[in-house]
Amino acid sequence: MFENCSIVYGSANPKLARKIAKYLNTSSCKASGRFSDGEVRIKLTESVRRKTVYVIQPTNPSGDNILELCFMIDAARRGSASEITAVVPYFGYARQDRTARPGEPISAAMAAGMIQYAGADRIVTIDLHSEQLTGAVTIPLDNLYASRVLIPKLKSYLKRNVVVVSPDRGGFKRANAYAKRLNASGMALIFKNRDLNVNDQTESQDIIGKVKGCDALIVDDIWSSGSTIKSAVDILLEKGANKIVVAVTHGLFAGKSLDIIKNPAIKKIFVTDTISHASKIAHNRKIEVVSIAELLAEAIGRIQSGKPLREIFDVEQN
Ligand code: R5P
């Protein structure tokens, strides 16, 4: 099946790329390096002429990783690949999907435009932050859900019923899908305010739903500064919740954001490997990294063989 295709990756998450290739029982090769001045240097080490090419690269941290992705796509296009799929497990800049204040760009649309301009024929991603972004993409975009791998783990970890909590209004649909699948005893929605003038500062103002005496599962797509999770934990404890478990797809874990897990009420954090984690994260006993490699391998296998992807979508989330 993989005779006529190539899997290439950059420096953002080589471990994930190699794991995907292993599931597909095929080889993969790293295509990125640096010139002596620090600029990104791409070289495809084998011919891609008339091959389908899967370029695997999350775009966090931003900057060079999106450039590497675009340059690898460009190299494949100029090398006469027959079709190029950008596999972007974490789609960076997706949160900047509107001009929140005058003078701001729509960085999400720019990031999507760059990938398309480079020559990708298709994008595969996981838990895209903003569904609005699909409107800025004119090539096929498959947005897979990490719930497919997180829910089985949560099912075996959560011993008693939990209340599933969305830490903000934007995440309610996702949390609702988790609640249904986990047969949760209830749901809660937090009203979060973010001060746009102060980077990353959020405040949980209020909560709808009963959490007193209950264990809570907070479900979110991104953990960046940790401010959203911290303020959610604060309000949950204030309202009488017991133990807290967190399930998050993309663990950016910026700066000292992990300090909050010292809070004894937080028992466990489930996170995927869309982003490469430092070993202190991967080996933290409160954190369980759940791999999305098999899900992405399955998606690639289906694209390659022309099978529909709908069977591997968690449709309830739509
Ligand atoms: C926001 O809409 C997202 O779903 C996440 O809640 C947010 O991006 C998390 O960011 P932070 O960890 O910086 O609060």
Coordinates of C-alpha atoms and ligand atoms in Angstrom, one line a residue:
M1 CA 0.0 0.0 0.0
F2 CA 2.9 2.4 0.8
E3 CA 5.0 1.6 -2.2
N4 CA 4.4 4.9 -3.8
C5 CA 4.5 7.3 -1.0
S6 CA 6.9 9.1 1.3
I7 CA 6.6 10.2 4.9
V8 CA 8.8 13.2 5.7
Y9 CA 9.0 15.3 8.9
G10 CA 10.7 18.3 10.3
S11 CA 12.1 19.0 13.7
A12 CA 8.8 19.8 15.5
N13 CA 7.9 16.2 16.6
P14 CA 10.1 13.5 15.1
K15 CA 9.1 10.9 17.6
L16 CA 5.5 11.2 16.6
A17 CA 6.3 11.0 12.9
R18 CA 8.4 7.9 13.4
K19 CA 5.7 6.3 15.5
I20 CA 3.1 7.0 12.7
A21 CA 5.5 5.4 10.1
K22 CA 5.9 2.4 12.4
Y23 CA 2.2 1.9 12.5
L24 CA 2.1 2.1 8.7
N25 CA 5.0 -0.3 8.5
T26 CA 6.9 2.1 6.3
S27 CA 10.0 4.3 6.5
S28 CA 10.1 8.0 7.2
C29 CA 12.8 10.6 6.9
K30 CA 13.7 13.9 8.5
A31 CA 14.0 16.6 6.0
S32 CA 15.0 19.6 8.1
G33 CA 18.2 21.1 9.4
R34 CA 19.7 24.5 9.7
F35 CA 22.2 26.6 7.7
S36 CA 25.1 28.0 9.8
D37 CA 23.3 31.3 10.2
G38 CA 20.3 29.5 11.7
E39 CA 18.0 29.7 8.7
V40 CA 15.8 26.6 7.9
R41 CA 17.5 24.2 5.5
I42 CA 15.3 21.5 3.9
K43 CA 16.4 18.5 1.9
L44 CA 14.3 15.6 0.9
T45 CA 16.7 12.7 0.9
E46 CA 14.8 10.5 -1.6
S47 CA 13.0 11.3 -4.8
V48 CA 9.3 12.0 -4.4
R49 CA 8.6 12.1 -8.2
R50 CA 5.0 10.9 -8.7
K51 CA 4.7 9.9 -5.1
T52 CA 2.1 10.9 -2.6
V53 CA 3.9 12.7 0.2
Y54 CA 2.8 13.1 3.8
V55 CA 4.6 15.9 5.6
I56 CA 4.2 15.6 9.4
Q57 CA 4.8 18.7 11.4
P58 CA 2.9 20.4 14.2
T59 CA 3.4 24.1 14.3
N60 CA 4.3 24.8 17.9
P61 CA 6.4 26.4 18.9
S62 CA 5.5 28.7 16.1
G63 CA 8.1 30.5 14.0
D64 CA 10.5 28.1 12.4
N65 CA 8.1 25.1 12.6
I66 CA 5.6 26.6 10.2
L67 CA 8.4 27.7 7.9
E68 CA 9.9 24.1 8.0
L69 CA 6.4 22.8 7.1
C70 CA 5.9 25.1 4.2
F71 CA 9.4 24.6 2.9
M72 CA 9.0 20.8 3.0
I73 CA 5.8 21.1 1.1
D74 CA 7.5 23.3 -1.4
A75 CA 10.4 20.9 -1.8
A76 CA 7.9 18.0 -2.4
R77 CA 5.9 20.1 -5.0
R78 CA 9.1 21.1 -6.9
G79 CA 10.2 17.5 -6.7
S80 CA 7.1 16.5 -8.7
A81 CA 5.1 14.8 -5.9
S82 CA 1.7 13.7 -7.2
E83 CA -0.1 14.7 -4.0
I84 CA 1.0 16.4 -0.8
T85 CA -0.8 16.1 2.5
A86 CA 0.2 18.4 5.3
V87 CA -0.3 16.4 8.6
V88 CA -0.4 19.2 11.2
P89 CA -1.3 17.5 14.5
Y90 CA -1.4 20.9 16.2
F91 CA -2.4 23.8 14.0
G92 CA -0.7 26.8 15.5
Y93 CA -2.2 30.3 15.4
A94 CA -5.7 28.8 15.1
R95 CA -6.8 30.9 18.1
Q96 CA -6.2 34.1 16.2
D97 CA -9.2 33.6 14.0
R98 CA -10.6 37.1 14.1
T99 CA -9.4 40.7 14.7
A100 CA -10.3 40.7 18.4
R101 CA -9.1 44.3 18.6
P102 CA -8.3 46.9 15.9
G103 CA -4.8 46.6 14.5
E104 CA -4.6 42.8 14.9
P105 CA -4.2 40.4 12.0
I106 CA -6.1 37.1 11.4
S107 CA -3.0 35.0 11.9
A108 CA -5.0 31.8 11.6
A109 CA -6.0 32.6 8.0
M110 CA -2.4 33.6 7.2
A111 CA -1.1 30.3 8.6
A112 CA -3.7 28.4 6.5
G113 CA -2.9 30.5 3.4
M114 CA 0.9 29.8 3.8
I115 CA 0.3 26.0 3.8
Q116 CA -1.9 26.2 0.8
Y117 CA 0.4 28.6 -1.1
A118 CA 3.3 26.2 -0.4
G119 CA 1.4 23.6 -2.4
A120 CA -0.4 21.3 0.0
D121 CA -3.3 19.4 -1.5
R122 CA -4.9 18.5 1.8
I123 CA -4.5 19.2 5.5
V124 CA -5.1 16.7 8.3
T125 CA -5.2 18.0 11.8
I126 CA -6.5 17.2 15.3
D127 CA -8.9 19.3 17.3
L128 CA -8.6 22.4 15.3
H129 CA -9.2 25.2 17.8
S130 CA -11.5 27.2 15.6
E131 CA -14.0 25.6 13.1
Q132 CA -14.2 29.1 11.6
L133 CA -10.8 28.5 10.2
T134 CA -12.1 25.8 7.8
G135 CA -13.7 28.7 5.8
A136 CA -10.2 30.1 5.2
V137 CA -9.0 26.8 3.7
T138 CA -9.9 25.9 0.2
I139 CA -8.3 22.5 0.0
P140 CA -9.8 19.4 1.8
L141 CA -9.2 19.6 5.5
D142 CA -9.8 16.6 7.8
N143 CA -10.1 17.7 11.4
L144 CA -9.9 14.5 13.5
Y145 CA -10.9 14.4 17.2
A146 CA -8.5 13.4 20.0
S147 CA -11.6 12.1 21.9
R148 CA -11.1 8.9 19.9
V149 CA -7.9 8.2 21.9
L150 CA -8.6 10.1 25.1
I151 CA -12.1 8.7 25.9
P152 CA -11.0 5.1 26.2
K153 CA -8.2 6.2 28.6
L154 CA -10.6 8.3 30.7
K155 CA -13.1 5.4 30.8
S156 CA -10.6 3.1 32.4
Y157 CA -9.1 5.8 34.7
L158 CA -12.3 7.3 36.1
K159 CA -13.6 5.0 38.8
R160 CA -16.7 6.9 39.7
N161 CA -19.0 9.2 37.8
V162 CA -17.8 12.6 37.2
V163 CA -19.2 16.0 36.2
V164 CA -17.7 17.0 32.9
V165 CA -16.6 20.7 32.9
S166 CA -16.1 23.1 30.0
P167 CA -13.7 25.8 31.2
D168 CA -15.3 28.3 28.7
R169 CA -18.2 28.7 26.4
G170 CA -16.2 27.8 23.3
G171 CA -15.5 24.4 24.6
F172 CA -19.0 23.4 25.6
K173 CA -19.7 21.3 22.5
R174 CA -16.6 19.3 23.1
A175 CA -17.2 18.8 26.8
N176 CA -20.8 17.8 26.0
A177 CA -19.5 15.1 23.6
Y178 CA -17.2 13.8 26.3
A179 CA -20.0 13.8 28.9
K180 CA -22.2 11.7 26.6
R181 CA -19.5 9.1 25.9
L182 CA -18.5 8.9 29.5
N183 CA -22.0 8.7 30.8
A184 CA -21.2 11.6 33.1
S185 CA -23.4 12.4 36.1
G186 CA -23.6 16.0 35.0
M187 CA -22.1 18.9 33.2
A188 CA -20.9 22.3 34.2
L189 CA -20.0 25.4 32.2
I190 CA -17.6 28.1 33.4
F191 CA -17.9 31.6 32.3
K192 CA -14.4 32.8 31.6
N193 CA -13.2 36.3 30.9
R194 CA -9.9 37.0 29.2
D195 CA -8.4 40.4 29.5
L196 CA -7.2 41.0 25.9
N197 CA -4.9 43.8 27.1
V198 CA -2.9 41.4 29.3
N199 CA -1.5 38.3 27.6
D200 CA -2.9 35.0 28.8
Q201 CA -4.8 36.3 31.9
T202 CA -8.1 34.7 32.4
E203 CA -10.6 34.8 35.1
S204 CA -13.4 32.3 35.8
Q205 CA -16.4 34.5 36.8
D206 CA -19.2 32.0 37.3
I207 CA -20.3 28.5 36.8
I208 CA -23.5 26.8 35.7
G209 CA -24.0 23.2 37.0
K210 CA -23.8 21.4 40.3
V211 CA -20.2 20.4 41.3
K212 CA -20.4 20.3 45.1
G213 CA -19.2 17.0 46.4
C214 CA -18.5 15.7 42.9
D215 CA -15.3 14.7 41.0
A216 CA -14.8 16.9 38.0
L217 CA -13.2 16.3 34.6
I218 CA -12.2 19.5 32.8
V219 CA -12.0 19.0 29.1
D220 CA -10.2 21.6 26.9
D221 CA -8.4 21.7 23.6
I222 CA -5.3 23.7 24.6
W223 CA -3.2 24.1 27.7
S224 CA -1.0 27.1 27.0
S225 CA -0.3 29.5 29.9
G226 CA -2.4 27.3 32.1
S227 CA -4.5 30.3 33.1
T228 CA -7.8 28.8 31.9
I229 CA -7.2 25.6 33.8
K230 CA -6.0 27.4 36.9
S231 CA -9.0 29.6 37.1
A232 CA -11.3 26.7 36.3
V233 CA -9.7 24.7 39.2
D234 CA -10.1 27.7 41.5
I235 CA -13.8 28.1 40.9
L236 CA -14.5 24.4 41.0
L237 CA -12.8 24.1 44.4
E238 CA -14.6 27.2 45.6
K239 CA -17.9 25.6 44.6
G240 CA -17.1 22.4 46.5
A241 CA -15.8 20.0 43.9
N242 CA -13.6 17.1 45.1
K243 CA -11.0 15.6 42.9
I244 CA -10.1 17.1 39.5
V245 CA -8.9 15.4 36.4
V246 CA -8.0 17.3 33.2
A247 CA -8.1 16.1 29.6
V248 CA -6.5 18.3 27.1
T249 CA -5.5 17.7 23.5
H250 CA -2.6 20.0 22.9
G251 CA -0.2 20.5 25.8
L252 CA 1.8 23.6 24.9
F253 CA 2.6 24.0 28.6
A254 CA 4.1 27.4 28.2
G255 CA 6.6 28.8 30.7
K256 CA 5.8 27.8 34.3
S257 CA 2.2 26.8 33.5
L258 CA 2.7 23.4 34.9
D259 CA 3.2 24.7 38.4
I260 CA -0.5 24.5 39.0
I261 CA -0.5 20.8 39.0
K262 CA 1.1 20.9 42.4
N263 CA -2.4 21.6 43.6
P264 CA -3.3 18.3 45.4
A265 CA -6.9 18.5 44.1
I266 CA -5.6 17.9 40.6
K267 CA -5.2 14.2 40.4
K268 CA -4.3 13.5 36.8
I269 CA -3.8 15.2 33.4
F270 CA -4.3 13.4 30.2
V271 CA -2.7 15.0 27.2
T272 CA -1.9 13.8 23.7
D273 CA 1.5 13.9 21.9
T274 CA 0.4 16.3 19.1
I275 CA 3.2 18.4 20.5
S276 CA 6.6 17.0 21.5
H277 CA 6.9 17.0 25.3
A278 CA 10.0 17.6 27.3
S279 CA 11.0 14.6 29.4
K280 CA 10.0 16.3 32.7
I281 CA 6.5 16.5 31.3
A282 CA 6.4 13.0 29.8
H283 CA 7.8 11.6 33.1
N284 CA 5.6 13.6 35.5
R285 CA 3.6 11.1 37.5
K286 CA 0.5 13.2 37.3
I287 CA 0.6 13.4 33.5
E288 CA -0.3 10.7 31.1
V289 CA 0.6 11.2 27.5
V290 CA -1.8 9.4 25.2
S291 CA -0.5 9.0 21.7
I292 CA -2.4 10.0 18.6
A293 CA 0.0 8.2 16.3
E294 CA -2.3 5.3 15.6
L295 CA -5.2 7.6 14.7
L296 CA -3.0 9.7 12.3
A297 CA -1.6 6.5 10.8
E298 CA -5.1 5.2 10.3
A299 CA -6.1 8.5 8.6
I300 CA -3.0 8.4 6.3
G301 CA -3.7 4.8 5.4
R302 CA -7.3 5.7 4.5
I303 CA -6.3 8.7 2.4
Q304 CA -3.7 6.6 0.6
S305 CA -6.1 3.8 -0.2
G306 CA -9.0 6.1 -1.0
K307 CA -11.2 5.0 1.9
P308 CA -13.5 7.4 3.7
L309 CA -12.3 9.0 6.9
R310 CA -15.8 9.5 8.3
E311 CA -15.5 6.2 10.2
I312 CA -12.7 7.5 12.3
F313 CA -14.4 10.8 13.1
D314 CA -16.1 11.1 16.5
V315 CA -19.2 12.4 14.9
E316 CA -21.1 13.3 18.1
Q317 CA -18.8 16.2 18.5
N318 CA -20.1 17.8 15.3
Ligands
R5P1 C1 -9.5 29.0 24.5 O1 -10.5 29.3 23.9 C2 -8.9 27.6 24.5 O2 -9.9 26.6 24.3 C3 -8.1 27.3 25.7 O3 -8.9 27.3 26.8 C4 -7.0 28.3 25.9 O4 -6.3 28.5 24.7 C5 -6.0 27.9 26.9 O5 -5.0 28.8 27.0 P1 -4.3 29.2 28.4 O6 -3.7 27.9 29.0 O7 -3.3 30.2 28.1 O8 -5.4 29.7 29.3

